[in-house]
Structures are given as structure tokens and as C-alpha cells.
Coordinates of C-alpha atoms in Angstrom, one line a residue:
Chain A
M1 CA -22.8 0.1 -24.7
T2 CA -24.7 3.7 -25.9
A3 CA -25.0 4.8 -22.6
R4 CA -24.0 8.9 -23.0
I5 CA -22.5 10.3 -20.1
G6 CA -22.8 14.1 -18.9
I7 CA -19.6 15.6 -17.5
V8 CA -19.8 18.8 -15.9
G9 CA -16.5 20.6 -15.4
A10 CA -13.3 20.2 -18.1
G11 CA -10.6 20.3 -15.1
L12 CA -8.3 17.8 -14.5
I13 CA -11.5 15.7 -13.1
G14 CA -13.7 16.1 -15.7
R15 CA -10.9 15.6 -17.9
A16 CA -9.8 12.1 -16.4
W17 CA -13.8 11.1 -16.3
A18 CA -14.2 12.3 -19.9
I19 CA -11.3 9.3 -21.1
V20 CA -12.5 6.6 -18.8
F21 CA -16.0 6.7 -20.3
A22 CA -14.9 7.5 -23.9
R23 CA -12.5 4.2 -23.4
A24 CA -15.2 2.2 -22.9
G25 CA -16.7 3.3 -25.8
M26 CA -19.5 5.8 -24.3
T27 CA -20.4 9.0 -25.6
V28 CA -19.1 12.3 -23.7
A29 CA -20.5 15.6 -23.4
L30 CA -18.0 17.9 -21.8
Y31 CA -19.5 20.6 -20.5
D32 CA -17.8 23.8 -19.4
V33 CA -18.4 27.4 -19.3
D34 CA -15.1 28.2 -20.3
V35 CA -14.9 27.7 -23.9
T36 CA -10.6 28.1 -23.8
A37 CA -11.0 25.4 -20.6
L38 CA -12.7 23.4 -23.2
D39 CA -9.8 23.9 -26.0
K40 CA -7.6 23.4 -23.7
A41 CA -9.2 20.0 -22.2
R42 CA -9.3 18.6 -26.1
E43 CA -5.6 18.8 -26.2
A44 CA -5.0 17.2 -22.9
I45 CA -7.5 14.1 -23.4
R46 CA -6.0 13.6 -26.8
Q47 CA -1.9 13.9 -25.0
S48 CA -3.3 11.2 -22.2
L49 CA -4.9 9.0 -24.6
V50 CA -1.6 9.1 -26.7
D51 CA 0.2 7.9 -23.6
L52 CA -2.3 5.3 -23.4
K53 CA -1.7 4.2 -26.3
Q54 CA 1.8 4.0 -25.8
A55 CA 1.9 2.1 -23.0
G56 CA -0.1 -0.8 -24.6
L57 CA -3.7 0.5 -23.1
I58 CA -5.7 1.1 -25.7
E59 CA -5.4 0.6 -29.0
D60 CA -6.6 3.6 -30.2
V61 CA -6.1 7.0 -30.0
E62 CA -8.6 8.6 -32.6
A63 CA -12.6 6.6 -31.6
P64 CA -12.5 7.6 -27.9
L65 CA -11.4 11.1 -29.0
A66 CA -14.1 11.5 -31.1
L67 CA -16.6 9.6 -28.8
I68 CA -16.2 13.2 -26.4
Q69 CA -18.0 15.9 -27.4
T70 CA -17.3 19.5 -25.5
E71 CA -20.0 22.1 -25.0
S72 CA -20.5 25.5 -23.3
D73 CA -23.7 25.3 -23.3
L74 CA -25.6 22.8 -20.4
R75 CA -29.4 22.6 -21.7
R76 CA -27.2 21.2 -25.4
A77 CA -24.5 19.2 -23.3
M78 CA -27.2 17.5 -21.2
A79 CA -29.7 16.5 -23.3
D80 CA -30.5 12.8 -23.0
V81 CA -27.7 12.0 -20.6
E82 CA -28.4 9.1 -18.6
Y83 CA -25.7 10.0 -16.1
I84 CA -24.0 13.0 -14.8
Q85 CA -20.4 13.1 -13.4
E86 CA -20.3 17.1 -11.6
C87 CA -16.7 18.0 -11.2
G88 CA -17.4 21.5 -10.3
P89 CA -15.3 23.7 -7.3
E90 CA -15.1 21.9 -4.0
N91 CA -17.2 24.2 -2.3
I92 CA -21.1 23.8 -1.0
A93 CA -22.4 27.4 -2.8
A94 CA -20.7 26.1 -5.8
K95 CA -22.2 22.7 -5.6
R96 CA -25.9 24.0 -4.7
G97 CA -25.3 26.1 -7.8
I98 CA -24.4 23.5 -9.8
Y99 CA -27.1 21.3 -9.1
A100 CA -29.7 23.5 -9.4
E101 CA -28.9 24.6 -12.9
L102 CA -28.7 20.6 -13.9
E103 CA -32.2 19.5 -11.9
A104 CA -33.9 22.6 -14.6
V105 CA -32.2 20.7 -17.3
V106 CA -32.3 17.1 -17.3
D107 CA -35.1 14.2 -16.6
S108 CA -35.7 13.5 -13.1
D109 CA -34.3 10.0 -13.2
T110 CA -30.7 11.2 -14.4
V111 CA -28.1 10.3 -12.2
L112 CA -26.3 13.1 -10.8
A113 CA -22.7 11.8 -8.9
S114 CA -20.3 14.3 -7.6
S115 CA -16.1 13.5 -8.1
T116 CA -16.4 15.7 -4.4
S117 CA -13.7 14.0 -2.3
G118 CA -14.4 15.5 1.5
I119 CA -18.0 17.2 1.1
A120 CA -21.1 15.1 2.1
A121 CA -23.6 14.9 -1.0
S122 CA -26.4 15.6 1.4
R123 CA -24.5 19.2 2.1
F124 CA -25.9 20.5 -1.4
T125 CA -28.2 17.8 -2.5
D126 CA -30.6 18.0 0.2
Q127 CA -33.1 21.3 -1.1
L128 CA -33.1 19.1 -4.5
S129 CA -36.8 18.3 -6.1
H130 CA -34.9 15.1 -6.8
P131 CA -32.3 14.6 -4.1
E132 CA -32.7 10.6 -4.6
R133 CA -31.0 10.5 -7.8
C134 CA -27.8 12.2 -6.2
L135 CA -24.7 10.8 -4.7
V136 CA -20.7 10.8 -4.7
A137 CA -18.4 8.7 -7.0
H138 CA -15.4 9.4 -5.8
P139 CA -12.6 9.0 -7.9
V140 CA -8.4 8.8 -7.8
N141 CA -6.6 11.0 -10.0
P142 CA -6.2 10.1 -12.8
P143 CA -9.2 7.6 -12.7
Y144 CA -8.1 6.5 -16.0
L145 CA -5.0 4.8 -14.2
I146 CA -6.3 4.2 -10.6
P147 CA -9.6 2.2 -10.9
L148 CA -11.2 2.7 -7.4
V149 CA -14.2 4.6 -7.3
E150 CA -16.3 5.5 -4.0
V151 CA -19.9 5.6 -4.3
V152 CA -21.5 7.3 -1.3
P153 CA -24.8 7.7 -1.4
T154 CA -26.7 10.4 0.8
P155 CA -29.8 9.3 3.6
S156 CA -32.4 9.8 0.5
T157 CA -30.6 8.2 -2.4
S158 CA -32.3 5.6 -4.0
E159 CA -31.4 2.1 -4.6
T160 CA -31.6 2.3 -7.9
A161 CA -29.3 5.5 -8.5
V162 CA -26.7 3.6 -6.5
N163 CA -27.1 0.4 -8.5
H164 CA -27.2 2.2 -11.7
T165 CA -23.7 3.9 -10.9
M166 CA -22.2 0.4 -9.8
R167 CA -22.9 -1.2 -12.7
L168 CA -21.8 2.0 -15.1
M169 CA -18.2 2.0 -13.0
A170 CA -17.6 -1.8 -13.7
L171 CA -18.8 -1.3 -17.2
A172 CA -16.2 0.9 -17.4
Q173 CA -13.4 -0.4 -16.1
Q174 CA -13.1 0.7 -13.0
A175 CA -13.8 -0.6 -9.9
P176 CA -16.5 0.9 -7.2
I177 CA -16.8 0.3 -4.1
M178 CA -20.1 1.1 -1.8
V179 CA -19.5 3.2 0.9
R180 CA -22.7 2.3 3.1
K181 CA -22.9 5.5 5.3
E182 CA -21.8 9.1 4.5
I183 CA -17.8 9.5 6.7
Q184 CA -16.0 12.2 6.6
G185 CA -13.2 11.4 3.9
F186 CA -14.7 8.6 3.1
I187 CA -12.8 5.4 2.7
L188 CA -9.4 5.3 1.0
N189 CA -8.9 9.0 2.5
R190 CA -9.4 7.6 5.9
L191 CA -6.9 4.9 5.7
Q192 CA -4.4 6.9 4.0
G193 CA -4.9 9.1 6.7
A194 CA -4.0 6.6 9.3
L195 CA -1.1 5.6 8.2
L196 CA -0.1 9.2 7.4
N197 CA -0.6 9.6 10.6
E198 CA 2.0 7.2 12.0
A199 CA 4.0 7.9 9.2
L200 CA 4.5 11.6 10.4
R201 CA 4.7 10.7 14.2
L202 CA 7.6 8.6 13.5
F203 CA 9.6 10.7 10.9
R204 CA 8.9 13.3 13.4
D205 CA 10.1 11.7 16.2
G206 CA 13.4 10.9 15.0
Y207 CA 13.0 6.9 14.2
V208 CA 13.2 6.9 10.8
S209 CA 14.3 9.4 8.1
A210 CA 11.4 9.9 5.5
E211 CA 13.0 8.4 3.0
D212 CA 13.7 5.0 4.9
L213 CA 9.8 5.6 6.1
D214 CA 9.0 5.5 1.8
K215 CA 10.5 2.3 1.3
T216 CA 9.4 0.7 3.9
V217 CA 6.0 0.7 2.0
K218 CA 7.4 0.2 -1.2
H219 CA 9.7 -1.6 -0.9
G220 CA 7.7 -3.8 1.9
L221 CA 3.8 -3.2 3.3
G222 CA 2.9 -2.1 -0.8
L223 CA 3.9 -4.5 -2.8
R224 CA 1.3 -6.6 -1.3
W225 CA -1.3 -4.2 -1.1
S226 CA -1.1 -3.5 -4.7
F227 CA -2.7 -6.6 -5.9
M228 CA -4.2 -7.9 -2.3
G229 CA -6.1 -5.5 0.5
P230 CA -5.4 -5.3 4.2
F231 CA -7.6 -7.9 5.2
E232 CA -6.9 -10.6 2.6
T233 CA -3.0 -9.7 3.2
I234 CA -3.3 -10.7 7.0
D235 CA -5.7 -13.7 6.3
L236 CA -3.0 -15.0 4.6
N237 CA -0.6 -14.3 6.8
A238 CA -1.2 -16.7 10.0
P239 CA -1.9 -20.2 9.6
S240 CA -5.9 -20.3 10.1
G241 CA -6.9 -16.7 9.0
V242 CA -7.9 -13.5 10.4
V243 CA -8.8 -14.7 13.8
D244 CA -5.5 -16.5 14.3
Y245 CA -3.5 -13.6 13.3
G246 CA -5.8 -11.0 15.2
Q247 CA -5.1 -13.3 18.7
R248 CA -1.2 -13.3 17.7
Y249 CA -0.9 -9.1 16.5
G250 CA -3.8 -7.5 17.8
P251 CA -2.4 -6.6 20.9
L252 CA 0.1 -5.1 19.2
Y253 CA -1.5 -3.0 16.8
R254 CA -4.2 -1.6 19.9
D255 CA -0.6 -0.7 21.6
V256 CA 0.4 1.5 18.4
D257 CA -3.2 3.3 18.8
R258 CA -2.7 3.7 22.7
Q259 CA 1.2 4.8 22.8
R260 CA 0.1 7.5 20.0
G261 CA -3.6 8.2 20.7
D262 CA -4.4 11.4 18.6
D263 CA -1.5 13.1 19.4
D264 CA -1.2 15.6 16.0
P265 CA 1.7 15.6 13.6
W266 CA 0.3 17.9 10.9
D267 CA 2.4 20.5 12.4
S268 CA 4.2 23.1 10.6
V269 CA 7.2 22.1 11.6
T270 CA 7.3 18.9 11.1
L271 CA 6.0 19.2 7.6
A272 CA 8.7 22.3 6.9
A273 CA 11.2 19.0 8.4
L274 CA 9.9 16.4 5.9
D275 CA 9.9 19.0 3.0
K276 CA 13.3 20.3 3.4
E277 CA 14.4 16.4 3.3
R278 CA 12.0 15.8 0.0
R279 CA 13.7 18.8 -1.5
E280 CA 17.1 17.5 -1.0
R281 CA 15.8 14.6 -3.2
L282 CA 13.7 16.5 -5.4
P283 CA 13.7 19.7 -5.7
S284 CA 10.6 22.1 -6.5
Q285 CA 11.6 22.2 -10.3
G286 CA 11.7 18.5 -10.7
L287 CA 8.0 17.6 -9.2
A288 CA 6.3 18.0 -12.8
D289 CA 8.8 15.3 -14.3
Q290 CA 8.0 13.0 -11.3
Q291 CA 4.8 13.4 -11.4
A292 CA 5.2 12.3 -15.4
W293 CA 7.2 9.2 -14.1
R294 CA 4.7 8.3 -11.5
D295 CA 2.1 8.0 -14.3
R296 CA 4.3 5.8 -16.1
R297 CA 4.9 3.8 -13.8
L298 CA 1.4 3.3 -13.3
M299 CA 0.6 2.7 -16.1
A300 CA 3.3 0.2 -16.3
L301 CA 2.2 -1.4 -13.6
M302 CA -1.5 -1.8 -15.1
A303 CA -0.3 -3.5 -18.6
H304 CA 1.6 -6.1 -16.0
Q305 CA -1.6 -6.9 -13.9
R306 CA -3.5 -7.5 -17.4
T307 CA -0.7 -10.1 -18.0
V308 CA -1.3 -11.4 -14.1
T309 CA -3.9 -14.0 -12.8
P310 CA -6.4 -11.8 -10.9
S311 CA -7.0 -14.2 -7.9
Chain B
M1 CA 31.7 -11.6 -2.9
T2 CA 32.8 -14.3 -0.6
A3 CA 30.7 -13.6 2.5
R4 CA 30.3 -16.7 4.7
I5 CA 27.1 -16.4 6.6
G6 CA 25.7 -18.0 9.3
I7 CA 21.6 -18.8 9.8
V8 CA 20.6 -20.4 13.3
G9 CA 17.2 -22.5 12.6
A10 CA 16.1 -23.8 9.6
G11 CA 12.3 -22.6 10.0
L12 CA 9.9 -20.6 7.3
I13 CA 12.3 -17.4 8.3
G14 CA 16.3 -19.5 8.3
R15 CA 15.0 -21.1 4.8
A16 CA 14.1 -18.1 3.2
W17 CA 17.3 -15.9 4.5
A18 CA 19.0 -18.6 2.9
I19 CA 17.3 -18.4 0.1
V20 CA 18.7 -14.7 -0.2
F21 CA 21.7 -14.7 0.5
A22 CA 23.0 -17.3 -1.9
R23 CA 21.0 -15.8 -4.9
A24 CA 23.5 -13.5 -4.0
G25 CA 26.6 -15.7 -4.8
M26 CA 27.5 -16.4 -1.0
T27 CA 28.0 -19.1 1.1
V28 CA 25.7 -20.1 3.4
A29 CA 26.1 -22.3 6.5
L30 CA 22.6 -23.1 7.9
Y31 CA 22.1 -24.3 11.3
D32 CA 19.6 -26.1 13.3
V33 CA 19.7 -28.8 16.1
D34 CA 17.0 -30.6 14.2
V35 CA 18.5 -32.9 11.2
T36 CA 15.0 -33.6 9.7
A37 CA 14.5 -29.9 10.1
L38 CA 17.6 -29.3 7.8
D39 CA 16.5 -32.3 5.4
K40 CA 12.5 -30.8 5.0
A41 CA 14.7 -27.1 4.9
R42 CA 16.6 -28.4 1.8
E43 CA 13.6 -29.5 -0.6
A44 CA 11.6 -26.9 0.9
I45 CA 14.2 -24.1 -0.4
R46 CA 14.8 -26.2 -3.9
Q47 CA 11.2 -26.0 -4.4
S48 CA 11.5 -22.2 -3.7
L49 CA 14.3 -21.8 -6.2
V50 CA 12.4 -23.8 -8.8
D51 CA 9.5 -21.2 -8.9
L52 CA 11.9 -18.8 -8.8
K53 CA 13.4 -19.8 -11.8
Q54 CA 10.2 -20.3 -13.8
A55 CA 9.3 -16.5 -12.6
G56 CA 12.2 -15.4 -14.7
L57 CA 13.8 -14.1 -11.5
I58 CA 16.8 -16.7 -11.0
E59 CA 18.5 -18.4 -14.2
D60 CA 19.3 -21.4 -12.1
V61 CA 18.7 -23.6 -9.2
E62 CA 21.7 -25.8 -8.4
A63 CA 24.5 -22.9 -8.3
P64 CA 22.4 -21.5 -5.3
L65 CA 21.8 -24.6 -3.7
A66 CA 25.0 -25.8 -3.6
L67 CA 26.1 -22.2 -1.7
I68 CA 23.9 -23.6 1.1
Q69 CA 25.4 -26.2 3.4
T70 CA 22.8 -27.5 6.0
E71 CA 25.0 -28.8 9.6
S72 CA 23.9 -29.6 13.0
D73 CA 26.6 -28.9 15.2
L74 CA 27.1 -25.5 15.6
R75 CA 30.5 -24.5 16.6
R76 CA 31.2 -26.2 13.0
A77 CA 28.6 -24.6 11.1
M78 CA 29.8 -20.9 12.6
A79 CA 33.6 -21.7 11.8
D80 CA 34.4 -18.4 9.5
V81 CA 31.2 -16.5 9.0
E82 CA 31.3 -12.5 9.1
Y83 CA 27.6 -12.2 9.9
I84 CA 24.6 -15.0 11.4
Q85 CA 20.6 -14.3 11.0
E86 CA 19.2 -15.3 14.1
C87 CA 15.9 -17.2 13.4
G88 CA 15.2 -18.7 16.5
P89 CA 12.0 -18.7 18.4
E90 CA 10.0 -15.4 19.3
N91 CA 10.8 -15.4 23.1
I92 CA 13.6 -13.7 25.4
A93 CA 14.5 -16.9 26.9
A94 CA 14.9 -19.0 24.1
K95 CA 16.5 -16.4 22.1
R96 CA 18.9 -15.7 25.2
G97 CA 20.1 -19.2 24.9
I98 CA 21.0 -19.3 21.6
Y99 CA 22.8 -15.5 22.4
A100 CA 25.7 -17.7 24.7
E101 CA 26.2 -20.0 22.7
L102 CA 26.7 -18.6 19.6
E103 CA 28.9 -16.0 21.9
A104 CA 31.3 -19.3 22.7
V105 CA 31.8 -20.0 19.3
V106 CA 32.5 -17.0 17.1
D107 CA 34.5 -14.4 17.1
S108 CA 33.8 -11.0 19.2
D109 CA 33.7 -8.8 15.9
T110 CA 30.8 -11.1 14.0
V111 CA 27.7 -9.3 13.5
L112 CA 24.9 -10.8 14.9
A113 CA 21.3 -10.2 13.7
S114 CA 17.8 -11.5 15.3
S115 CA 14.6 -11.4 12.9
T116 CA 12.7 -11.0 15.0
S117 CA 9.3 -8.9 14.3
G118 CA 9.2 -8.4 18.1
I119 CA 11.3 -8.1 20.3
A120 CA 13.5 -5.1 21.2
A121 CA 17.3 -6.9 20.5
S122 CA 18.4 -4.8 24.0
R123 CA 16.5 -7.4 25.9
F124 CA 18.0 -10.4 25.1
T125 CA 21.4 -9.0 24.3
D126 CA 22.5 -6.6 27.1
Q127 CA 24.3 -9.7 28.9
L128 CA 26.4 -10.5 26.7
S129 CA 30.2 -9.5 26.5
H130 CA 30.2 -8.1 22.6
P131 CA 26.7 -6.7 22.8
E132 CA 28.2 -3.9 20.3
R133 CA 28.0 -6.5 17.1
C134 CA 24.2 -7.5 18.1
L135 CA 20.8 -5.6 16.3
V136 CA 18.0 -6.9 14.4
A137 CA 17.3 -7.1 10.9
H138 CA 14.0 -7.7 10.7
P139 CA 12.9 -9.4 7.1
V140 CA 9.1 -9.8 5.5
N141 CA 7.7 -12.9 4.8
P142 CA 9.4 -14.0 2.2
P143 CA 12.3 -11.6 1.9
Y144 CA 13.6 -13.3 -0.9
L145 CA 10.0 -11.8 -3.0
I146 CA 9.9 -9.0 -0.7
P147 CA 12.8 -6.9 -0.1
L148 CA 12.6 -5.0 3.1
V149 CA 14.9 -4.9 5.9
E150 CA 14.5 -3.2 8.9
V151 CA 17.6 -2.8 10.5
V152 CA 17.4 -1.4 13.9
P153 CA 19.9 -1.1 16.5
T154 CA 19.9 -1.7 20.1
P155 CA 22.0 1.5 22.4
S156 CA 24.5 -0.3 22.3
T157 CA 25.2 -1.5 19.0
S158 CA 28.5 -0.4 17.0
E159 CA 28.0 2.0 13.8
T160 CA 30.1 -0.5 12.5
A161 CA 27.8 -3.3 13.3
V162 CA 25.0 -1.1 11.6
N163 CA 27.5 -0.3 8.2
H164 CA 28.0 -4.0 8.1
T165 CA 24.5 -5.2 8.0
M166 CA 23.6 -1.9 5.7
R167 CA 26.2 -2.8 3.1
L168 CA 25.5 -7.2 3.3
M169 CA 21.8 -6.6 2.8
A170 CA 22.8 -3.9 0.0
L171 CA 24.5 -6.4 -1.7
A172 CA 22.1 -9.4 -1.0
Q173 CA 19.9 -7.5 -2.9
Q174 CA 17.6 -6.4 -0.2
A175 CA 16.3 -2.9 0.5
P176 CA 17.7 -2.0 4.2
I177 CA 15.9 0.2 6.0
M178 CA 17.7 2.0 9.3
V179 CA 15.6 2.3 12.5
R180 CA 17.5 4.7 14.6
K181 CA 15.9 4.2 18.1
E182 CA 14.5 0.6 19.5
I183 CA 10.1 1.0 19.1
Q184 CA 7.5 -1.5 19.4
G185 CA 6.6 -3.0 15.9
F186 CA 9.4 -0.8 14.5
I187 CA 8.3 0.9 11.5
L188 CA 6.7 -1.5 8.7
N189 CA 4.3 -3.2 11.4
R190 CA 3.6 0.2 13.3
L191 CA 2.4 1.6 9.6
Q192 CA 0.5 -1.7 8.8
G193 CA -1.1 -1.2 12.2
A194 CA -2.2 2.2 11.9
L195 CA -4.6 1.4 8.6
L196 CA -5.7 -1.8 10.1
N197 CA -7.4 0.1 13.3
E198 CA -9.0 2.4 11.0
A199 CA -9.6 -0.7 8.4
L200 CA -11.3 -2.8 11.4
R201 CA -13.0 0.0 13.0
L202 CA -14.8 1.2 9.5
F203 CA -15.8 -1.9 9.1
R204 CA -17.0 -2.7 12.6
D205 CA -19.2 -0.1 12.2
G206 CA -20.8 -0.5 9.4
Y207 CA -18.7 1.9 6.7
V208 CA -18.0 -0.8 4.1
S209 CA -17.6 -4.6 3.7
A210 CA -14.3 -6.6 4.0
E211 CA -14.3 -6.9 0.7
D212 CA -14.5 -3.2 -0.6
L213 CA -12.2 -2.0 1.6
D214 CA -9.6 -4.6 0.6
K215 CA -10.5 -3.5 -3.1
T216 CA -9.9 0.4 -2.1
V217 CA -6.3 -0.2 -1.2
K218 CA -5.8 -3.0 -3.9
H219 CA -7.0 -0.9 -6.7
G220 CA -6.5 2.9 -5.1
L221 CA -4.0 3.4 -2.3
G222 CA -1.6 -0.2 -3.4
L223 CA -1.1 1.0 -6.3
R224 CA 1.0 4.3 -6.1
W225 CA 2.4 2.8 -2.5
S226 CA 4.1 0.0 -4.8
F227 CA 6.8 1.9 -6.1
M228 CA 6.6 5.5 -4.2
G229 CA 5.8 5.5 -0.2
P230 CA 3.4 7.5 1.2
F231 CA 5.5 10.8 1.6
E232 CA 6.1 10.6 -2.6
T233 CA 2.8 10.2 -2.8
I234 CA 1.5 12.8 -1.4
D235 CA 4.7 15.4 -2.3
L236 CA 3.0 14.7 -6.2
N237 CA -0.6 14.6 -5.1
A238 CA -0.3 19.1 -4.3
P239 CA 1.2 21.7 -7.2
S240 CA 3.6 22.5 -4.6
G241 CA 4.6 19.2 -2.3
V242 CA 3.9 18.5 0.8
V243 CA 3.7 21.6 3.4
D244 CA 0.9 22.5 0.4
Y245 CA -0.9 18.7 0.7
G246 CA -0.2 19.4 4.9
Q247 CA -2.0 22.3 4.5
R248 CA -4.9 21.2 2.1
Y249 CA -5.5 17.2 3.4
G250 CA -3.8 17.8 7.4
P251 CA -7.0 19.3 9.0
L252 CA -9.0 16.1 7.6
Y253 CA -6.7 13.1 8.6
R254 CA -6.1 15.1 12.2
D255 CA -10.2 14.8 12.1
V256 CA -9.9 10.9 11.0
D257 CA -7.4 10.9 14.1
R258 CA -9.3 12.5 17.0
Q259 CA -13.0 10.8 15.6
R260 CA -11.3 7.8 16.9
G261 CA -8.9 7.8 19.3
D262 CA -7.8 5.0 20.5
D263 CA -11.1 3.3 20.2
D264 CA -9.6 -0.4 20.2
P265 CA -11.3 -2.2 16.8
W266 CA -9.8 -6.0 18.0
D267 CA -12.2 -7.3 20.2
S268 CA -13.3 -11.2 19.0
V269 CA -17.0 -10.2 17.8
T270 CA -15.4 -7.7 14.8
L271 CA -12.7 -10.7 14.6
A272 CA -15.5 -13.1 13.9
A273 CA -17.8 -10.4 11.5
L274 CA -14.0 -10.0 9.4
D275 CA -13.4 -14.2 9.4
K276 CA -17.1 -14.7 8.4
E277 CA -16.9 -12.9 5.3
R278 CA -13.4 -13.9 4.6
R279 CA -14.5 -17.6 4.7
E280 CA -17.6 -16.8 2.7
R281 CA -15.2 -15.4 -0.3
L282 CA -12.0 -18.2 0.9
P283 CA -12.6 -21.3 2.9
S284 CA -10.0 -22.1 4.9
Q285 CA -9.4 -25.2 2.8
G286 CA -8.3 -22.5 0.3
L287 CA -5.7 -21.0 2.5
A288 CA -3.0 -22.8 1.0
D289 CA -3.6 -22.0 -2.7
Q290 CA -4.3 -18.4 -1.9
Q291 CA -0.7 -18.0 -0.4
A292 CA 1.1 -19.8 -3.7
W293 CA -0.9 -17.4 -5.5
R294 CA -0.2 -14.6 -3.7
D295 CA 3.7 -15.4 -4.2
R296 CA 3.0 -16.2 -7.6
R297 CA 1.9 -12.8 -7.9
L298 CA 4.7 -11.3 -6.0
M299 CA 7.3 -12.6 -8.4
A300 CA 5.4 -11.6 -11.2
L301 CA 5.5 -7.9 -9.8
M302 CA 9.0 -8.6 -9.1
A303 CA 10.1 -9.4 -12.5
H304 CA 7.9 -6.6 -13.4
Q305 CA 10.0 -3.4 -11.6
R306 CA 12.7 -4.7 -13.2
T307 CA 11.6 -3.5 -16.7
V308 CA 11.1 -0.3 -15.5
T309 CA 12.8 3.1 -14.5
P310 CA 13.2 2.8 -10.7
S311 CA 12.7 6.5 -10.1

């Protein structure tokens, strides 16, 4: 694989993408206007690679590190790249500026993929001369530990750009999915939101503590969902598959929707009560350590998954 | 632990509970009116214990097996048991009959716990002389691989019965949670339903294939949820915790609810389309093999989780 990848923005997400591509043997040009950010990024990337090596997930730290070049000149950075992963600020004006600059320095068929989690790419690429090579490739943080990537074309995106991105992500050992039409929150955050909405209502209305709700998922639902999706789970949970399951449980789930409607649980009182319970279990000063624990658990889970039959 | 546990019903759930309690060193009386069902249960239990041993999750097959007595006489079965796990048919009339029989043969303080997934225990225990020792202890199938147990008191249940059940489940290496008030679907199935409702709508409306939706969870959301709950996940996903997260993402999730309302996706056309895609990937005759694969993956995941720091 001799692909050369450009990354715009050396923040958390940009650095993580650099690891994803370099780990797969691709050359990476990591661009940022801020030279200090680039130096910081290099150190952070090295530390993440050391952690990955300790977890047995990569064999060597220096080889991928050598594939990552940092660069503060956009034209030099983006010379000869076939694919650019944009990780700029989450606002339309900033992204419009970045895409205008990019279009001025790269070939017309270089794919421009945005890491945005919330903005439809059509809103910042429609003004370009070549909007057909633009799309969203939305990662989950950090993408070198959570492989899902949501590939979302705009109405103008070409099939070539979509296929190029899907192939590249698969080569980089990610798990790309195709979101066929733009929709707010894409797929992952809509699913997360639907579950969180009901979770917050159950907590708010006194049915369950936050700790017990978390247990319900980590000792219950989440175990199967870590290697099967929700559809495969229900397909295997009724003797004749999904239709059988729908006949048995559909009415219950319909009631869950109807009883709640769109009653909004994201109010400040509910969040404050949730925060109170969380801070009793984990004081604010412990958040960073717990994030490091989460990443070690994700690494251990990834190492475990490599030892088992995928399906 | 010298507890003696009674189990009513030797079907799938009854057998699985027998494994849970015997694995923890407790004596189990497995009762069924049907003697053939008891013989079948014994063989099925032995096979499950062999599988658990092969996965490194138990050391010996014979020791737990020797703790399980099968019995077709209710009075003999339930002599001296301190706790009964009822696994009868899922209908109120049948359960009322079972509880009347049980009350006639056991002490007034023996806890009577139902495995029901869908019926509030008050609807089949309120007529008893001692409804205060009745509650739901709802497992996830199979409970010896998925530890969550939802403990749900009725309005009449005593604190003693709740505490007894919570302690017993913890001793049996399960993960009990306390559902403070009766609610349809309890906690786990309501959370699953909320996610499935949105998943089916996204599939039905052409945003994503069933396969890609499953990937979104198994390569994305489900990884963290297999060792952290949804609240802990968002608490660690914003610099200052859940309140910070709510300010950032609450408006998006509110929109997810508002855009969908209670629009019902469990219609036969959607289920048929889902079934079509599932059966292309997994023909009906492959369902049993895939269920066996799922259980091997759950065993491997359980073995993996024993090797890592819990939190």
C-alpha cells in the first residue's frame, strides 16, 4: 500500500487518524497552521503507539511514526495526496474556508473527507468547483481503537469517491459503513441518542439508579452488541428469526415509544441529578484516569477479538 | 454457601438457572411435572457444563451436576428451599396456579421470584396470603453467560425479600440491579426497544442496510457498552462530564426524538424486508449454528473479562 494521505488539523481526531493510516503502512502528511500543535501531536502520537505496542496491537512504534510527516505549509503537505481527512473546527464557516484552500492546492479528483460528527457535508462543499469528491467519513473517538467509520455522501458525491473511501477504510483495518442519505446525527449517534433518551427518562422518573442503568447495559445488552449488532441479536433470539421476534416483542417496543413520545429528558435538573450520582462514584479529578482505563479496556478488548472467530 | 434453591420449570430458562446456582456451589432442586422434560434437562445441563469447562469458565463438570436434583413432586422438591426461581409459562393464569401450589408447600418466608420478562408480578401474586415475599428476578438468556438480573419488587414486596434476592444473585456471581417500581419491559428491554425502534426506522427509510446498522453497533457503540454503561460512556466523552456532554449533544438527541415521535416501525413490510436481508446473510437452517457461535463468543468474552481490571 503506497497511498499517501493528507490530514488537516492536528488536534485529538487528526492525531488519531494519523495513527490509523500509518499503522496500515500508509504515508501520512499531518497538516496544521499551528507549529506548536504539530510538535505536541508528534509526542501524543508516539505515546499512543507505545500504548498500542504494550497492548500487543502493533509490533513496532518507530515504523508507523516514521510514516507520519508533520507540515505547516498546506501546499507542501498536500502535494500528491490521494485522500484528505479534514479534522477542522465544527462550524460551517471554518470548514468552508478550509475546503476553499484545499481545492486550490490539490488535484480535482483528490477525495476530501470530513470528520464532522454533526454537519451535513453538503452545507460546506456545495460551493466548490468539484463537490463530487467530497463526503463525510465520521470516526468514533479514538478511531484506532473503535473501527467504525460512517461514510456519508452528499447528494453531489460521486460513486467513485464513495467507493474509494470505503476501500481505503477497509485497507486501514477500519469498519466503514455507508449512510445512503444525509441525516442529522448519522446512524451511530441517532442510535445512541434513542437509547440515552429512554435511559435518562428511566433515571429521571425514579425507576433505576444511574449505576444500575449502566450495569443493565454493561452486564446485559452490551455483551452481545460488542460482537453482534441489534438486528443479528434479535434474529437469534426467536426460534424463526426476526419476523418471529417482531411478532413476540414488537407490541412491547411499540408501547415503549407510545408511552414516552418525545418527552424531553435532557433538562438541567435531570442532568444535575445524574452528575451528582456520577461524581459520587467518580470525582471530577478522576475523569482523566478513568478515560485512560477505558482506552486500556478497549485495547484489551481489541486484542481479545483478534483471538476469536469473527462470525 | 449451603443455600438450597428451588427451580420451577425445566425448560430453557429453568435449566440455565440451575447452572447459575450449582456453579456457585448451591444445592438446586429442579422441579417439573413432566418427567421426560427433567431427563432432557439433565442432558442439556451436562452439555452446557462441558462447554463452560472447555471455555475455561469452570473447572469441573461433575461437581455442579451433582448439586442439581431433578424432582417431579412439588412438595418433595421444595422442602427446605430458601428461594424459588419460577420459570413457568408466560401467562397470568398459569402463574397464578403455580403460585397457589407453591404457597401450599413452602414456608411463609421462602422468597418466590419469577423469571417473567413481561408481566408485573403484582398481577399474579396479589391474591396470595404472603405476597410480600414475591418479586421478579428477570434474567437475560442464558444467565450463566449474561450476568444481568433485573430485580423488580411489586408494591407489596418486603425489603427483606428484595435484599435476600440481591444478596443471593451477587453470591451466584450474577449482576443484579434493582428496578424500583414496576414498569412494562423493565429496564433492559425498554433500552433495547428504544434503540431497535430507531434502528428499524433508519433501515425502513433507506438510510442504511441491516448489515451496516449491525456494524455500527458491533464495531462502534457496543465496544464501550460491553464494559461501561451509556451514562459512564458519555460522562467520559466530554471534558467536564455528563452536564458538559448534555450541553453539547442534548439538542441533537432531543431532535432524534422529535423527528420520529412514536412513528411505529414494527410493521410487517419492514420486518419482511429485514428478514429478507438477514436470510440472505444467514439462511434459516443456519440459525442454530449461529446461536452456538454466539454462545461461544459470549464464553470467550466472559473469559477475557476475567483477565482485565473491572474499573
